Amino acid sequence: MAIGTVNDKFTEQGEPKKYIGNTIVCFFEEEESIFQEALQTQNKLKQSLMSDYLVFLPTDSFHMTVISLAREIDRGTEYWSEYSDENLAFTDLDQKLAEIVAEIPFPEDIEMAIDHVSFTKINLVPANEESKRKLLSYRDTIAERTGIRHLGHDDYHFHISLTYLLHEIPEEMKENADQILAQITQELKQNIKTFTVSDAKFVIFNDMMDYTVDLTKRVE
């Protein structure tokens, strides 16, 4: 079993566990090319030999994570907001962080490009130095204002999650799986040269299947 997936986010049967937190993401409209390509990529994974080892995320949750914020599992650790009491209820923390994020404008016209497809996600990179500079500057500002800076902040890997790894892919399947992923990556890069993200939202989640801007849907 994969540490960090089935153990704390999903049961052995692939049912989502309670996993509380908030984050900033860029959603995609269904008519956008990147959404359609993400959908096709997920369908290819469903049809592959890897499908029995994966949990597939709902398409309405497709997004690019900009920066992770607070999680219940971080309470009492160095990754909790340094400006918030470690006993603060998540409903109150959601509101506090949402207000901070609303004061920080997301940079316009961020261009992203496909890096590669893995078992679980479409890995992305900024398409040019200006987009990289603007994204990293925004992340630094958010981290400073919220008091939340996660491990790997300075070398964060942008991505669109499509699945979670429920069980480790057997060693004897990995070579074939890598070939499939390489082919999917090649096709995706041919279809999507770059795409633009111009908006980001503060969202909450109670598990890994649903991200929402509606703070009233918080489950403590």
PDB file of C-alpha atoms in Angstrom:
ATOM      1  CA  MET A   1       0.000   0.000   0.000  1.00  0.00           C
ATOM      2  CA  ALA A   2       1.181   3.511  -0.782  1.00  0.00           C
ATOM      3  CA  ILE A   3       2.030   5.659   2.205  1.00  0.00           C
ATOM      4  CA  GLY A   4       0.115   8.935   2.132  1.00  0.00           C
ATOM      5  CA  THR A   5      -2.737   7.640  -0.019  1.00  0.00           C
ATOM      6  CA  VAL A   6      -4.823   4.676   1.110  1.00  0.00           C
ATOM      7  CA  ASN A   7      -3.556   4.873   4.688  1.00  0.00           C
ATOM      8  CA  ASP A   8      -4.896   8.329   5.515  1.00  0.00           C
ATOM      9  CA  LYS A   9      -7.153   9.296   2.610  1.00  0.00           C
ATOM     10  CA  PHE A  10      -8.897   6.095   1.461  1.00  0.00           C
ATOM     11  CA  THR A  11      -9.945   2.751   2.866  1.00  0.00           C
ATOM     12  CA  GLU A  12      -8.741  -0.564   1.450  1.00  0.00           C
ATOM     13  CA  GLN A  13     -11.937  -0.601  -0.632  1.00  0.00           C
ATOM     14  CA  GLY A  14     -11.261   2.845  -2.091  1.00  0.00           C
ATOM     15  CA  GLU A  15     -13.818   4.742  -0.017  1.00  0.00           C
ATOM     16  CA  PRO A  16     -12.714   8.258   0.978  1.00  0.00           C
ATOM     17  CA  LYS A  17     -11.815   8.815   4.609  1.00  0.00           C
ATOM     18  CA  LYS A  18     -12.445  12.067   6.434  1.00  0.00           C
ATOM     19  CA  TYR A  19      -9.496  14.310   5.562  1.00  0.00           C
ATOM     20  CA  ILE A  20      -9.980  17.952   6.489  1.00  0.00           C
ATOM     21  CA  GLY A  21      -8.189  20.939   5.067  1.00  0.00           C
ATOM     22  CA  ASN A  22      -8.165  23.948   2.787  1.00  0.00           C
ATOM     23  CA  THR A  23      -6.114  25.005  -0.206  1.00  0.00           C
ATOM     24  CA  ILE A  24      -5.962  27.349  -3.202  1.00  0.00           C
ATOM     25  CA  VAL A  25      -6.727  25.827  -6.591  1.00  0.00           C
ATOM     26  CA  CYS A  26      -7.447  26.721 -10.203  1.00  0.00           C
ATOM     27  CA  PHE A  27     -10.572  24.959 -11.480  1.00  0.00           C
ATOM     28  CA  PHE A  28     -11.215  24.264 -15.163  1.00  0.00           C
ATOM     29  CA  GLU A  29     -14.401  24.756 -17.132  1.00  0.00           C
ATOM     30  CA  GLU A  30     -15.676  21.715 -19.033  1.00  0.00           C
ATOM     31  CA  GLU A  31     -15.281  23.470 -22.360  1.00  0.00           C
ATOM     32  CA  GLU A  32     -11.597  24.180 -21.780  1.00  0.00           C
ATOM     33  CA  SER A  33      -9.158  22.016 -23.716  1.00  0.00           C
ATOM     34  CA  ILE A  34      -7.164  21.128 -20.607  1.00  0.00           C
ATOM     35  CA  PHE A  35     -10.313  19.797 -18.905  1.00  0.00           C
ATOM     36  CA  GLN A  36     -11.177  17.653 -21.915  1.00  0.00           C
ATOM     37  CA  GLU A  37      -7.632  16.340 -22.146  1.00  0.00           C
ATOM     38  CA  ALA A  38      -7.583  15.575 -18.411  1.00  0.00           C
ATOM     39  CA  LEU A  39     -10.839  13.683 -18.878  1.00  0.00           C
ATOM     40  CA  GLN A  40      -9.389  11.687 -21.772  1.00  0.00           C
ATOM     41  CA  THR A  41      -6.222  10.999 -19.811  1.00  0.00           C
ATOM     42  CA  GLN A  42      -8.232   9.687 -16.871  1.00  0.00           C
ATOM     43  CA  ASN A  43     -10.246   7.470 -19.226  1.00  0.00           C
ATOM     44  CA  LYS A  44      -7.020   6.025 -20.637  1.00  0.00           C
ATOM     45  CA  LEU A  45      -5.887   5.202 -17.110  1.00  0.00           C
ATOM     46  CA  LYS A  46      -9.247   3.530 -16.435  1.00  0.00           C
ATOM     47  CA  GLN A  47      -8.723   1.330 -19.488  1.00  0.00           C
ATOM     48  CA  SER A  48      -5.136   0.472 -18.581  1.00  0.00           C
ATOM     49  CA  LEU A  49      -3.692  -2.404 -16.588  1.00  0.00           C
ATOM     50  CA  MET A  50      -3.181   0.030 -13.695  1.00  0.00           C
ATOM     51  CA  SER A  51      -6.884   0.707 -13.122  1.00  0.00           C
ATOM     52  CA  ASP A  52      -7.374  -1.887 -10.373  1.00  0.00           C
ATOM     53  CA  TYR A  53      -4.713  -0.181  -8.282  1.00  0.00           C
ATOM     54  CA  LEU A  54      -6.145   3.332  -8.487  1.00  0.00           C
ATOM     55  CA  VAL A  55      -9.003   5.402  -7.032  1.00  0.00           C
ATOM     56  CA  PHE A  56     -10.421   7.700  -9.707  1.00  0.00           C
ATOM     57  CA  LEU A  57     -11.386  11.235  -8.717  1.00  0.00           C
ATOM     58  CA  PRO A  58     -14.648  12.819  -9.897  1.00  0.00           C
ATOM     59  CA  THR A  59     -14.208  15.048 -12.906  1.00  0.00           C
ATOM     60  CA  ASP A  60     -15.785  18.037 -11.175  1.00  0.00           C
ATOM     61  CA  SER A  61     -12.816  18.050  -8.811  1.00  0.00           C
ATOM     62  CA  PHE A  62     -10.237  18.496 -11.605  1.00  0.00           C
ATOM     63  CA  HIS A  63      -7.985  21.387 -10.650  1.00  0.00           C
ATOM     64  CA  MET A  64      -4.427  22.634 -10.451  1.00  0.00           C
ATOM     65  CA  THR A  65      -3.289  23.105  -6.879  1.00  0.00           C
ATOM     66  CA  VAL A  66      -1.574  26.469  -6.431  1.00  0.00           C
ATOM     67  CA  ILE A  67      -0.609  26.101  -2.775  1.00  0.00           C
ATOM     68  CA  SER A  68      -1.689  23.823   0.061  1.00  0.00           C
ATOM     69  CA  LEU A  69      -2.798  25.531   3.246  1.00  0.00           C
ATOM     70  CA  ALA A  70      -4.069  24.051   6.535  1.00  0.00           C
ATOM     71  CA  ARG A  71      -4.892  20.412   7.191  1.00  0.00           C
ATOM     72  CA  GLU A  72      -6.190  18.759  10.335  1.00  0.00           C
ATOM     73  CA  ILE A  73      -3.205  16.407  10.292  1.00  0.00           C
ATOM     74  CA  ASP A  74      -0.910  19.444  10.625  1.00  0.00           C
ATOM     75  CA  ARG A  75      -2.487  20.664  13.850  1.00  0.00           C
ATOM     76  CA  GLY A  76       0.197  21.028  16.515  1.00  0.00           C
ATOM     77  CA  THR A  77       3.050  20.744  13.996  1.00  0.00           C
ATOM     78  CA  GLU A  78       5.351  23.259  12.317  1.00  0.00           C
ATOM     79  CA  TYR A  79       3.024  23.215   9.290  1.00  0.00           C
ATOM     80  CA  TRP A  80       0.096  24.733  11.181  1.00  0.00           C
ATOM     81  CA  SER A  81      -0.377  28.475  10.718  1.00  0.00           C
ATOM     82  CA  GLU A  82       2.060  30.284  12.978  1.00  0.00           C
ATOM     83  CA  TYR A  83      -0.566  33.028  13.361  1.00  0.00           C
ATOM     84  CA  SER A  84      -3.394  30.731  14.512  1.00  0.00           C
ATOM     85  CA  ASP A  85      -4.022  28.964  17.791  1.00  0.00           C
ATOM     86  CA  GLU A  86      -3.481  25.248  17.339  1.00  0.00           C
ATOM     87  CA  ASN A  87      -6.880  24.595  18.970  1.00  0.00           C
ATOM     88  CA  LEU A  88      -8.792  26.897  16.612  1.00  0.00           C
ATOM     89  CA  ALA A  89     -11.852  25.213  15.103  1.00  0.00           C
ATOM     90  CA  PHE A  90     -11.530  24.586  11.386  1.00  0.00           C
ATOM     91  CA  THR A  91     -14.674  26.562  10.622  1.00  0.00           C
ATOM     92  CA  ASP A  92     -12.992  29.612  12.167  1.00  0.00           C
ATOM     93  CA  LEU A  93      -9.673  28.876  10.491  1.00  0.00           C
ATOM     94  CA  ASP A  94     -11.386  28.536   7.104  1.00  0.00           C
ATOM     95  CA  GLN A  95     -12.925  31.967   7.497  1.00  0.00           C
ATOM     96  CA  LYS A  96      -9.690  33.541   8.693  1.00  0.00           C
ATOM     97  CA  LEU A  97      -7.610  32.137   5.849  1.00  0.00           C
ATOM     98  CA  ALA A  98     -10.276  32.868   3.225  1.00  0.00           C
ATOM     99  CA  GLU A  99     -10.240  36.532   4.221  1.00  0.00           C
ATOM    100  CA  ILE A 100      -6.445  36.679   3.950  1.00  0.00           C
ATOM    101  CA  VAL A 101      -6.426  34.983   0.542  1.00  0.00           C
ATOM    102  CA  ALA A 102      -9.162  37.326  -0.761  1.00  0.00           C
ATOM    103  CA  GLU A 103      -6.835  40.285  -0.143  1.00  0.00           C
ATOM    104  CA  ILE A 104      -4.076  38.863  -2.365  1.00  0.00           C
ATOM    105  CA  PRO A 105      -4.831  39.073  -6.106  1.00  0.00           C
ATOM    106  CA  PHE A 106      -3.954  36.037  -8.167  1.00  0.00           C
ATOM    107  CA  PRO A 107      -1.660  36.985 -11.076  1.00  0.00           C
ATOM    108  CA  GLU A 108      -3.247  37.125 -14.513  1.00  0.00           C
ATOM    109  CA  ASP A 109      -2.487  34.928 -17.514  1.00  0.00           C
ATOM    110  CA  ILE A 110      -0.341  32.221 -15.996  1.00  0.00           C
ATOM    111  CA  GLU A 111       0.790  29.905 -18.795  1.00  0.00           C
ATOM    112  CA  MET A 112       1.329  26.248 -17.915  1.00  0.00           C
ATOM    113  CA  ALA A 113       2.695  23.333 -19.937  1.00  0.00           C
ATOM    114  CA  ILE A 114       2.562  19.554 -19.600  1.00  0.00           C
ATOM    115  CA  ASP A 115       5.603  17.902 -18.044  1.00  0.00           C
ATOM    116  CA  HIS A 116       4.555  14.253 -17.815  1.00  0.00           C
ATOM    117  CA  VAL A 117       1.730  11.932 -16.770  1.00  0.00           C
ATOM    118  CA  SER A 118       2.245   9.682 -13.751  1.00  0.00           C
ATOM    119  CA  PHE A 119       0.048   6.995 -12.168  1.00  0.00           C
ATOM    120  CA  THR A 120      -1.962   9.645 -10.366  1.00  0.00           C
ATOM    121  CA  LYS A 121      -1.636  13.036 -12.017  1.00  0.00           C
ATOM    122  CA  ILE A 122      -0.772  15.273 -14.929  1.00  0.00           C
ATOM    123  CA  ASN A 123       2.440  16.966 -13.836  1.00  0.00           C
ATOM    124  CA  LEU A 124       2.781  20.587 -14.939  1.00  0.00           C
ATOM    125  CA  VAL A 125       5.438  23.272 -15.242  1.00  0.00           C
ATOM    126  CA  PRO A 126       5.177  27.011 -15.890  1.00  0.00           C
ATOM    127  CA  ALA A 127       5.442  27.533 -19.647  1.00  0.00           C
ATOM    128  CA  ASN A 128       7.800  30.515 -19.378  1.00  0.00           C
ATOM    129  CA  GLU A 129       9.926  32.397 -16.864  1.00  0.00           C
ATOM    130  CA  GLU A 130       7.376  35.175 -16.373  1.00  0.00           C
ATOM    131  CA  SER A 131       4.650  32.687 -15.416  1.00  0.00           C
ATOM    132  CA  LYS A 132       7.061  30.926 -13.073  1.00  0.00           C
ATOM    133  CA  ARG A 133       8.062  34.191 -11.426  1.00  0.00           C
ATOM    134  CA  LYS A 134       4.458  35.285 -10.908  1.00  0.00           C
ATOM    135  CA  LEU A 135       3.357  31.910  -9.524  1.00  0.00           C
ATOM    136  CA  LEU A 136       6.260  31.603  -7.104  1.00  0.00           C
ATOM    137  CA  SER A 137       5.820  35.204  -5.948  1.00  0.00           C
ATOM    138  CA  TYR A 138       2.124  34.557  -5.276  1.00  0.00           C
ATOM    139  CA  ARG A 139       2.928  31.365  -3.335  1.00  0.00           C
ATOM    140  CA  ASP A 140       5.530  33.202  -1.246  1.00  0.00           C
ATOM    141  CA  THR A 141       3.074  35.991  -0.430  1.00  0.00           C
ATOM    142  CA  ILE A 142       0.359  33.520   0.567  1.00  0.00           C
ATOM    143  CA  ALA A 143       2.784  31.586   2.780  1.00  0.00           C
ATOM    144  CA  GLU A 144       3.980  34.770   4.458  1.00  0.00           C
ATOM    145  CA  ARG A 145       0.499  36.179   5.078  1.00  0.00           C
ATOM    146  CA  THR A 146      -1.082  32.916   6.269  1.00  0.00           C
ATOM    147  CA  GLY A 147       1.916  31.707   8.257  1.00  0.00           C
ATOM    148  CA  ILE A 148       1.780  28.322   6.482  1.00  0.00           C
ATOM    149  CA  ARG A 149       4.820  27.008   4.635  1.00  0.00           C
ATOM    150  CA  HIS A 150       4.830  23.319   3.843  1.00  0.00           C
ATOM    151  CA  LEU A 151       7.800  21.064   3.256  1.00  0.00           C
ATOM    152  CA  GLY A 152       8.942  21.450  -0.363  1.00  0.00           C
ATOM    153  CA  HIS A 153       7.525  24.963  -0.682  1.00  0.00           C
ATOM    154  CA  ASP A 154      10.452  26.211  -2.765  1.00  0.00           C
ATOM    155  CA  ASP A 155      10.401  23.333  -5.266  1.00  0.00           C
ATOM    156  CA  TYR A 156       6.693  22.587  -5.452  1.00  0.00           C
ATOM    157  CA  HIS A 157       5.530  20.407  -8.373  1.00  0.00           C
ATOM    158  CA  PHE A 158       2.304  21.708  -9.939  1.00  0.00           C
ATOM    159  CA  HIS A 159      -0.172  19.081 -11.076  1.00  0.00           C
ATOM    160  CA  ILE A 160      -3.734  18.037 -11.867  1.00  0.00           C
ATOM    161  CA  SER A 161      -4.717  15.022  -9.757  1.00  0.00           C
ATOM    162  CA  LEU A 162      -6.695  12.360 -11.611  1.00  0.00           C
ATOM    163  CA  THR A 163      -6.388   9.384  -9.261  1.00  0.00           C
ATOM    164  CA  TYR A 164      -4.944   8.230  -5.971  1.00  0.00           C
ATOM    165  CA  LEU A 165      -2.769   5.167  -5.658  1.00  0.00           C
ATOM    166  CA  LEU A 166      -4.795   2.624  -3.680  1.00  0.00           C
ATOM    167  CA  HIS A 167      -2.186  -0.153  -3.798  1.00  0.00           C
ATOM    168  CA  GLU A 168       1.359  -0.175  -5.093  1.00  0.00           C
ATOM    169  CA  ILE A 169       1.704  -1.236  -8.724  1.00  0.00           C
ATOM    170  CA  PRO A 170       3.334  -4.724  -8.738  1.00  0.00           C
ATOM    171  CA  GLU A 171       6.979  -4.641  -9.752  1.00  0.00           C
ATOM    172  CA  GLU A 172       6.384  -6.987 -12.679  1.00  0.00           C
ATOM    173  CA  MET A 173       3.831  -4.539 -14.134  1.00  0.00           C
ATOM    174  CA  LYS A 174       5.867  -1.360 -13.819  1.00  0.00           C
ATOM    175  CA  GLU A 175       7.813  -1.563 -17.076  1.00  0.00           C
ATOM    176  CA  ASN A 176       4.604  -1.992 -19.084  1.00  0.00           C
ATOM    177  CA  ALA A 177       2.913   0.706 -17.010  1.00  0.00           C
ATOM    178  CA  ASP A 178       5.781   3.125 -17.669  1.00  0.00           C
ATOM    179  CA  GLN A 179       5.420   2.517 -21.398  1.00  0.00           C
ATOM    180  CA  ILE A 180       1.714   3.282 -21.214  1.00  0.00           C
ATOM    181  CA  LEU A 181       2.361   6.480 -19.259  1.00  0.00           C
ATOM    182  CA  ALA A 182       5.029   7.572 -21.755  1.00  0.00           C
ATOM    183  CA  GLN A 183       2.569   7.094 -24.613  1.00  0.00           C
ATOM    184  CA  ILE A 184      -0.173   9.014 -22.790  1.00  0.00           C
ATOM    185  CA  THR A 185       2.310  11.806 -22.044  1.00  0.00           C
ATOM    186  CA  GLN A 186       3.351  12.041 -25.693  1.00  0.00           C
ATOM    187  CA  GLU A 187      -0.245  12.246 -26.880  1.00  0.00           C
ATOM    188  CA  LEU A 188      -1.143  14.848 -24.257  1.00  0.00           C
ATOM    189  CA  LYS A 189       1.820  17.048 -25.159  1.00  0.00           C
ATOM    190  CA  GLN A 190       0.824  16.887 -28.806  1.00  0.00           C
ATOM    191  CA  ASN A 191      -2.703  18.001 -27.995  1.00  0.00           C
ATOM    192  CA  ILE A 192      -1.888  20.672 -25.406  1.00  0.00           C
ATOM    193  CA  LYS A 193       1.112  22.925 -25.992  1.00  0.00           C
ATOM    194  CA  THR A 194       0.258  25.405 -23.240  1.00  0.00           C
ATOM    195  CA  PHE A 195      -2.857  26.531 -21.399  1.00  0.00           C
ATOM    196  CA  THR A 196      -3.767  29.592 -19.356  1.00  0.00           C
ATOM    197  CA  VAL A 197      -4.964  29.853 -15.761  1.00  0.00           C
ATOM    198  CA  SER A 198      -6.209  33.280 -14.748  1.00  0.00           C
ATOM    199  CA  ASP A 199      -8.107  32.659 -11.544  1.00  0.00           C
ATOM    200  CA  ALA A 200      -7.658  30.774  -8.289  1.00  0.00           C
ATOM    201  CA  LYS A 201     -10.077  29.960  -5.484  1.00  0.00           C
ATOM    202  CA  PHE A 202      -9.767  29.333  -1.778  1.00  0.00           C
ATOM    203  CA  VAL A 203     -11.506  25.999  -1.239  1.00  0.00           C
ATOM    204  CA  ILE A 204     -12.177  23.596   1.597  1.00  0.00           C
ATOM    205  CA  PHE A 205     -12.323  19.805   1.575  1.00  0.00           C
ATOM    206  CA  ASN A 206     -13.611  17.198   4.009  1.00  0.00           C
ATOM    207  CA  ASP A 207     -12.230  14.334   1.929  1.00  0.00           C
ATOM    208  CA  MET A 208     -10.368  13.948  -1.338  1.00  0.00           C
ATOM    209  CA  MET A 209     -13.491  13.678  -3.487  1.00  0.00           C
ATOM    210  CA  ASP A 210     -14.911  17.174  -3.138  1.00  0.00           C
ATOM    211  CA  TYR A 211     -13.404  20.667  -3.147  1.00  0.00           C
ATOM    212  CA  THR A 212     -15.761  23.581  -2.619  1.00  0.00           C
ATOM    213  CA  VAL A 213     -15.718  27.347  -2.174  1.00  0.00           C
ATOM    214  CA  ASP A 214     -18.762  27.025   0.123  1.00  0.00           C
ATOM    215  CA  LEU A 215     -17.359  27.341   3.647  1.00  0.00           C
ATOM    216  CA  THR A 216     -20.675  26.239   5.164  1.00  0.00           C
ATOM    217  CA  LYS A 217     -19.993  22.692   3.941  1.00  0.00           C
ATOM    218  CA  ARG A 218     -17.221  22.206   6.468  1.00  0.00           C
ATOM    219  CA  VAL A 219     -17.612  19.012   8.522  1.00  0.00           C
ATOM    220  CA  GLU A 220     -15.761  19.129  11.846  1.00  0.00           C
TER     221      GLU A 220
END
